């Protein structure tokens, strides 16, 4: 499944578990939370990469100027270092389409 449109429907509860086990050590999802090793993800959808105030992004992340949405996150989460060469994010990615769709469903709700 190459695109988000072809992915299965995401499950918010499963996505929350994925976030807690694979993302929460570096990211906070809720708006207003602080940055950790990674930026706070509050307000993620519609935001341009490298623009969360107060976080020291890599040059690659700032210059990519990706507008985060379902489609871009779906591709990015497959293999962040391939999608954005030079990123500081040390995450191998989520290979299973359903896991990416579940995480995106959770992020849409948690970061709003």
Short mmCIF file of N, CA and C in Angstrom, two decimals:
data_model
loop_
_atom_site.label_atom_id
_atom_site.label_comp_id
_atom_site.label_asym_id
_atom_site.label_seq_id
_atom_site.Cartn_x
_atom_site.Cartn_y
_atom_site.Cartn_z
N UNK A 1 0.83 -1.18 0.00
CA UNK A 1 0.00 0.00 0.00
C UNK A 1 0.87 1.24 0.00
N UNK A 2 0.86 1.91 -1.10
CA UNK A 2 1.77 3.02 -1.28
C UNK A 2 1.24 4.34 -0.76
N UNK A 3 -0.06 4.48 -0.63
CA UNK A 3 -0.61 5.77 -0.20
C UNK A 3 -1.57 5.60 0.98
N UNK A 4 -1.79 6.68 1.68
CA UNK A 4 -2.72 6.65 2.80
C UNK A 4 -4.12 6.28 2.33
N UNK A 5 -4.50 6.75 1.17
CA UNK A 5 -5.82 6.44 0.62
C UNK A 5 -6.06 4.96 0.42
N UNK A 6 -4.99 4.20 0.23
CA UNK A 6 -5.11 2.74 0.05
C UNK A 6 -4.97 1.97 1.37
N UNK A 7 -4.65 2.67 2.43
CA UNK A 7 -4.44 2.03 3.72
C UNK A 7 -5.76 1.65 4.37
N UNK A 8 -5.72 0.66 5.28
CA UNK A 8 -6.94 0.33 6.01
C UNK A 8 -7.32 1.48 6.94
N UNK A 9 -8.57 1.50 7.36
CA UNK A 9 -9.01 2.54 8.30
C UNK A 9 -8.23 2.40 9.60
N UNK A 10 -7.80 3.52 10.14
CA UNK A 10 -7.03 3.50 11.38
C UNK A 10 -7.89 3.33 12.61
N UNK A 11 -7.33 2.68 13.62
CA UNK A 11 -7.99 2.45 14.90
C UNK A 11 -7.29 3.33 15.94
N UNK A 12 -8.01 4.31 16.50
CA UNK A 12 -7.42 5.27 17.43
C UNK A 12 -6.83 4.57 18.66
N UNK A 13 -7.54 3.58 19.22
CA UNK A 13 -7.07 2.90 20.43
C UNK A 13 -5.77 2.14 20.16
N UNK A 14 -5.69 1.49 19.03
CA UNK A 14 -4.46 0.78 18.66
C UNK A 14 -3.34 1.79 18.41
N UNK A 15 -3.68 2.90 17.75
CA UNK A 15 -2.70 3.95 17.49
C UNK A 15 -2.15 4.55 18.77
N UNK A 16 -2.99 4.67 19.80
CA UNK A 16 -2.52 5.20 21.08
C UNK A 16 -1.48 4.25 21.70
N UNK A 17 -1.72 2.96 21.59
CA UNK A 17 -0.76 1.97 22.12
C UNK A 17 0.56 2.06 21.35
N UNK A 18 0.47 2.22 20.04
CA UNK A 18 1.69 2.36 19.23
C UNK A 18 2.44 3.61 19.65
N UNK A 19 1.72 4.72 19.83
CA UNK A 19 2.37 5.96 20.24
C UNK A 19 3.09 5.77 21.57
N UNK A 20 2.41 5.15 22.54
CA UNK A 20 3.00 4.96 23.87
C UNK A 20 4.25 4.09 23.83
N UNK A 21 4.27 3.08 22.96
CA UNK A 21 5.42 2.17 22.93
C UNK A 21 6.53 2.62 22.00
N UNK A 22 6.21 3.37 20.96
CA UNK A 22 7.23 3.70 19.96
C UNK A 22 7.55 5.18 19.83
N UNK A 23 6.69 6.06 20.35
CA UNK A 23 6.86 7.49 20.12
C UNK A 23 7.01 8.34 21.38
N UNK A 24 6.31 7.92 22.45
CA UNK A 24 6.20 8.76 23.64
C UNK A 24 7.52 9.02 24.36
N UNK A 25 8.51 8.17 24.15
CA UNK A 25 9.79 8.45 24.82
C UNK A 25 10.44 9.71 24.25
N UNK A 26 10.09 10.08 23.03
CA UNK A 26 10.69 11.26 22.39
C UNK A 26 9.70 12.39 22.10
N UNK A 27 8.41 12.10 22.08
CA UNK A 27 7.41 13.10 21.68
C UNK A 27 6.25 13.20 22.67
N UNK A 28 5.69 14.40 22.78
CA UNK A 28 4.44 14.66 23.49
C UNK A 28 3.41 14.98 22.40
N UNK A 29 2.22 14.38 22.49
CA UNK A 29 1.21 14.61 21.46
C UNK A 29 0.35 15.83 21.73
N UNK A 30 0.06 16.12 22.98
CA UNK A 30 -0.89 17.16 23.33
C UNK A 30 -0.32 18.56 23.13
N UNK A 31 -1.15 19.45 22.62
CA UNK A 31 -0.75 20.86 22.47
C UNK A 31 -0.35 21.42 23.82
N UNK A 32 0.67 22.24 23.82
CA UNK A 32 1.10 22.90 25.04
C UNK A 32 2.10 22.12 25.85
N UNK A 33 2.32 20.85 25.50
CA UNK A 33 3.32 20.07 26.20
C UNK A 33 4.71 20.52 25.77
N UNK A 34 5.69 20.18 26.56
CA UNK A 34 7.06 20.57 26.22
C UNK A 34 7.66 19.68 25.15
N UNK A 35 8.82 20.08 24.69
CA UNK A 35 9.58 19.25 23.76
C UNK A 35 10.37 18.23 24.56
N UNK A 36 10.61 17.10 23.97
CA UNK A 36 11.49 16.09 24.55
C UNK A 36 12.69 16.00 23.60
N UNK A 37 13.16 14.78 23.35
CA UNK A 37 14.22 14.61 22.35
C UNK A 37 13.69 15.01 20.98
N UNK A 38 12.39 14.81 20.77
CA UNK A 38 11.71 15.24 19.56
C UNK A 38 10.75 16.37 19.89
N UNK A 39 10.24 17.04 18.87
CA UNK A 39 9.33 18.17 19.12
C UNK A 39 7.96 17.74 19.62
N UNK A 40 7.29 18.65 20.32
CA UNK A 40 5.90 18.45 20.70
C UNK A 40 5.10 18.35 19.40
N UNK A 41 4.16 17.41 19.36
CA UNK A 41 3.39 17.19 18.13
C UNK A 41 2.04 17.90 18.12
N UNK A 42 1.72 18.65 19.15
CA UNK A 42 0.47 19.39 19.18
C UNK A 42 0.35 20.30 17.96
N UNK A 43 -0.80 20.25 17.29
CA UNK A 43 -1.01 21.06 16.09
C UNK A 43 -0.26 20.55 14.88
N UNK A 44 0.10 19.28 14.89
CA UNK A 44 0.92 18.70 13.82
C UNK A 44 0.29 18.81 12.44
N UNK A 45 -1.01 18.48 12.33
CA UNK A 45 -1.64 18.43 11.01
C UNK A 45 -1.79 19.85 10.44
N UNK A 46 -1.22 20.04 9.27
CA UNK A 46 -1.23 21.34 8.62
C UNK A 46 0.01 22.17 8.91
N UNK A 47 0.84 21.72 9.84
CA UNK A 47 2.07 22.44 10.19
C UNK A 47 3.17 22.05 9.21
N UNK A 48 4.05 22.97 8.95
CA UNK A 48 5.20 22.74 8.06
C UNK A 48 6.34 22.18 8.90
N UNK A 49 7.03 21.18 8.37
CA UNK A 49 8.14 20.56 9.10
C UNK A 49 9.18 21.59 9.51
N UNK A 50 9.74 21.38 10.70
CA UNK A 50 10.80 22.25 11.18
C UNK A 50 10.34 23.59 11.73
N UNK A 51 9.05 23.72 12.08
CA UNK A 51 8.56 25.04 12.49
C UNK A 51 7.97 25.11 13.90
N UNK A 52 8.00 24.04 14.69
CA UNK A 52 7.48 24.13 16.06
C UNK A 52 8.42 25.02 16.87
N UNK A 53 7.89 26.08 17.43
CA UNK A 53 8.71 27.06 18.16
C UNK A 53 9.45 26.41 19.32
N UNK A 54 10.72 26.76 19.45
CA UNK A 54 11.51 26.32 20.59
C UNK A 54 12.21 24.99 20.43
N UNK A 55 12.08 24.34 19.27
CA UNK A 55 12.76 23.06 19.07
C UNK A 55 13.89 23.23 18.06
N UNK A 56 15.04 22.62 18.34
CA UNK A 56 16.21 22.72 17.46
C UNK A 56 16.16 21.62 16.40
N UNK A 57 15.54 21.92 15.28
CA UNK A 57 15.40 20.96 14.19
C UNK A 57 16.70 20.82 13.39
N UNK A 58 16.81 19.69 12.69
CA UNK A 58 17.91 19.50 11.76
C UNK A 58 17.70 20.42 10.55
N UNK A 59 18.78 20.72 9.89
CA UNK A 59 18.71 21.52 8.66
C UNK A 59 17.80 20.82 7.65
N UNK A 60 17.91 19.50 7.56
CA UNK A 60 17.10 18.72 6.61
C UNK A 60 15.61 18.90 6.89
N UNK A 61 15.23 18.86 8.16
CA UNK A 61 13.83 18.98 8.52
C UNK A 61 13.29 20.37 8.17
N UNK A 62 14.07 21.39 8.47
CA UNK A 62 13.64 22.76 8.16
C UNK A 62 13.55 22.98 6.65
N UNK A 63 14.53 22.50 5.91
CA UNK A 63 14.56 22.74 4.47
C UNK A 63 13.57 21.89 3.69
N UNK A 64 13.13 20.77 4.27
CA UNK A 64 12.17 19.91 3.56
C UNK A 64 10.84 20.62 3.35
N UNK A 65 10.45 21.46 4.30
CA UNK A 65 9.21 22.23 4.22
C UNK A 65 8.01 21.36 3.85
N UNK A 66 7.90 20.21 4.51
CA UNK A 66 6.78 19.29 4.30
C UNK A 66 5.60 19.78 5.12
N UNK A 67 4.43 19.85 4.51
CA UNK A 67 3.22 20.16 5.27
C UNK A 67 2.65 18.83 5.74
N UNK A 68 2.59 18.65 7.07
CA UNK A 68 2.17 17.38 7.64
C UNK A 68 0.67 17.17 7.51
N UNK A 69 0.33 16.02 6.96
CA UNK A 69 -1.05 15.58 6.80
C UNK A 69 -1.05 14.06 6.75
N UNK A 70 -2.19 13.47 6.52
CA UNK A 70 -2.28 12.02 6.48
C UNK A 70 -1.33 11.41 5.45
N UNK A 71 -1.33 11.95 4.25
CA UNK A 71 -0.50 11.39 3.18
C UNK A 71 0.99 11.51 3.47
N UNK A 72 1.42 12.70 3.90
CA UNK A 72 2.86 12.90 4.14
C UNK A 72 3.32 12.09 5.36
N UNK A 73 2.51 12.04 6.41
CA UNK A 73 2.89 11.23 7.58
C UNK A 73 2.95 9.75 7.25
N UNK A 74 2.02 9.29 6.44
CA UNK A 74 1.98 7.87 6.05
C UNK A 74 3.29 7.49 5.35
N UNK A 75 3.75 8.33 4.45
CA UNK A 75 5.02 8.07 3.75
C UNK A 75 6.21 8.22 4.70
N UNK A 76 6.22 9.29 5.49
CA UNK A 76 7.32 9.58 6.41
C UNK A 76 7.50 8.45 7.43
N UNK A 77 6.40 7.98 8.01
CA UNK A 77 6.47 6.97 9.06
C UNK A 77 6.94 5.61 8.57
N UNK A 78 6.90 5.38 7.27
CA UNK A 78 7.43 4.13 6.72
C UNK A 78 8.93 4.07 6.94
N UNK A 79 9.62 5.16 6.66
CA UNK A 79 11.08 5.20 6.79
C UNK A 79 11.52 6.67 6.85
N UNK A 80 11.52 7.25 8.05
CA UNK A 80 11.82 8.69 8.18
C UNK A 80 13.15 9.11 7.56
N UNK A 81 14.19 8.32 7.71
CA UNK A 81 15.50 8.71 7.19
C UNK A 81 15.55 8.67 5.67
N UNK A 82 14.76 7.81 5.06
CA UNK A 82 14.69 7.77 3.59
C UNK A 82 13.83 8.93 3.07
N UNK A 83 12.73 9.21 3.77
CA UNK A 83 11.82 10.28 3.35
C UNK A 83 12.48 11.64 3.50
N UNK A 84 13.27 11.80 4.59
CA UNK A 84 13.89 13.08 4.88
C UNK A 84 15.36 12.85 5.24
N UNK A 85 16.21 12.62 4.24
CA UNK A 85 17.63 12.38 4.52
C UNK A 85 18.24 13.52 5.33
N UNK A 86 18.94 13.15 6.40
CA UNK A 86 19.55 14.15 7.26
C UNK A 86 18.74 14.47 8.50
N UNK A 87 17.54 13.87 8.64
CA UNK A 87 16.73 14.11 9.84
C UNK A 87 17.45 13.57 11.07
N UNK A 88 17.20 14.20 12.22
CA UNK A 88 17.78 13.72 13.49
C UNK A 88 16.94 12.60 14.09
N UNK A 89 15.77 12.36 13.55
CA UNK A 89 14.88 11.35 14.14
C UNK A 89 15.49 9.97 14.00
N UNK A 90 15.71 9.31 15.13
CA UNK A 90 16.35 7.99 15.12
C UNK A 90 15.29 6.90 15.30
N UNK A 91 14.38 6.85 14.37
CA UNK A 91 13.28 5.88 14.39
C UNK A 91 13.30 5.13 13.07
N UNK A 92 13.31 3.81 13.14
CA UNK A 92 13.41 2.99 11.92
C UNK A 92 12.16 3.05 11.06
N UNK A 93 11.02 3.35 11.65
CA UNK A 93 9.79 3.44 10.89
C UNK A 93 8.82 2.31 11.22
N UNK A 94 7.63 2.43 10.68
CA UNK A 94 6.58 1.41 10.83
C UNK A 94 6.33 0.81 9.46
N UNK A 95 6.69 -0.44 9.28
CA UNK A 95 6.58 -1.07 7.97
C UNK A 95 5.15 -1.48 7.62
N UNK A 96 4.34 -1.82 8.63
CA UNK A 96 2.98 -2.31 8.38
C UNK A 96 2.03 -1.15 8.10
N UNK A 97 1.33 -1.18 6.96
CA UNK A 97 0.39 -0.11 6.62
C UNK A 97 -0.65 0.13 7.70
N UNK A 98 -1.18 -0.94 8.31
CA UNK A 98 -2.21 -0.78 9.34
C UNK A 98 -1.66 -0.04 10.56
N UNK A 99 -0.41 -0.31 10.94
CA UNK A 99 0.18 0.39 12.09
C UNK A 99 0.32 1.89 11.81
N UNK A 100 0.74 2.23 10.60
CA UNK A 100 0.85 3.64 10.25
C UNK A 100 -0.52 4.31 10.26
N UNK A 101 -1.54 3.64 9.71
CA UNK A 101 -2.89 4.19 9.69
C UNK A 101 -3.44 4.35 11.11
N UNK A 102 -3.17 3.38 11.98
CA UNK A 102 -3.62 3.46 13.37
C UNK A 102 -2.95 4.63 14.08
N UNK A 103 -1.65 4.78 13.91
CA UNK A 103 -0.92 5.87 14.56
C UNK A 103 -1.42 7.22 14.07
N UNK A 104 -1.66 7.34 12.78
CA UNK A 104 -2.16 8.60 12.22
C UNK A 104 -3.56 8.91 12.76
N UNK A 105 -4.41 7.89 12.90
CA UNK A 105 -5.74 8.11 13.47
C UNK A 105 -5.63 8.65 14.89
N UNK A 106 -4.70 8.08 15.66
CA UNK A 106 -4.50 8.57 17.03
C UNK A 106 -3.94 10.00 17.02
N UNK A 107 -2.95 10.25 16.20
CA UNK A 107 -2.33 11.57 16.16
C UNK A 107 -3.32 12.65 15.74
N UNK A 108 -4.22 12.33 14.81
CA UNK A 108 -5.24 13.31 14.38
C UNK A 108 -6.08 13.76 15.56
N UNK A 109 -6.40 12.82 16.44
CA UNK A 109 -7.22 13.13 17.60
C UNK A 109 -6.39 13.78 18.70
N UNK A 110 -5.23 13.22 19.01
CA UNK A 110 -4.44 13.66 20.16
C UNK A 110 -3.74 15.00 19.96
N UNK A 111 -3.43 15.35 18.72
CA UNK A 111 -2.67 16.56 18.45
C UNK A 111 -3.55 17.75 18.09
N UNK A 112 -4.85 17.52 17.97
CA UNK A 112 -5.77 18.59 17.54
C UNK A 112 -5.91 19.68 18.59
#
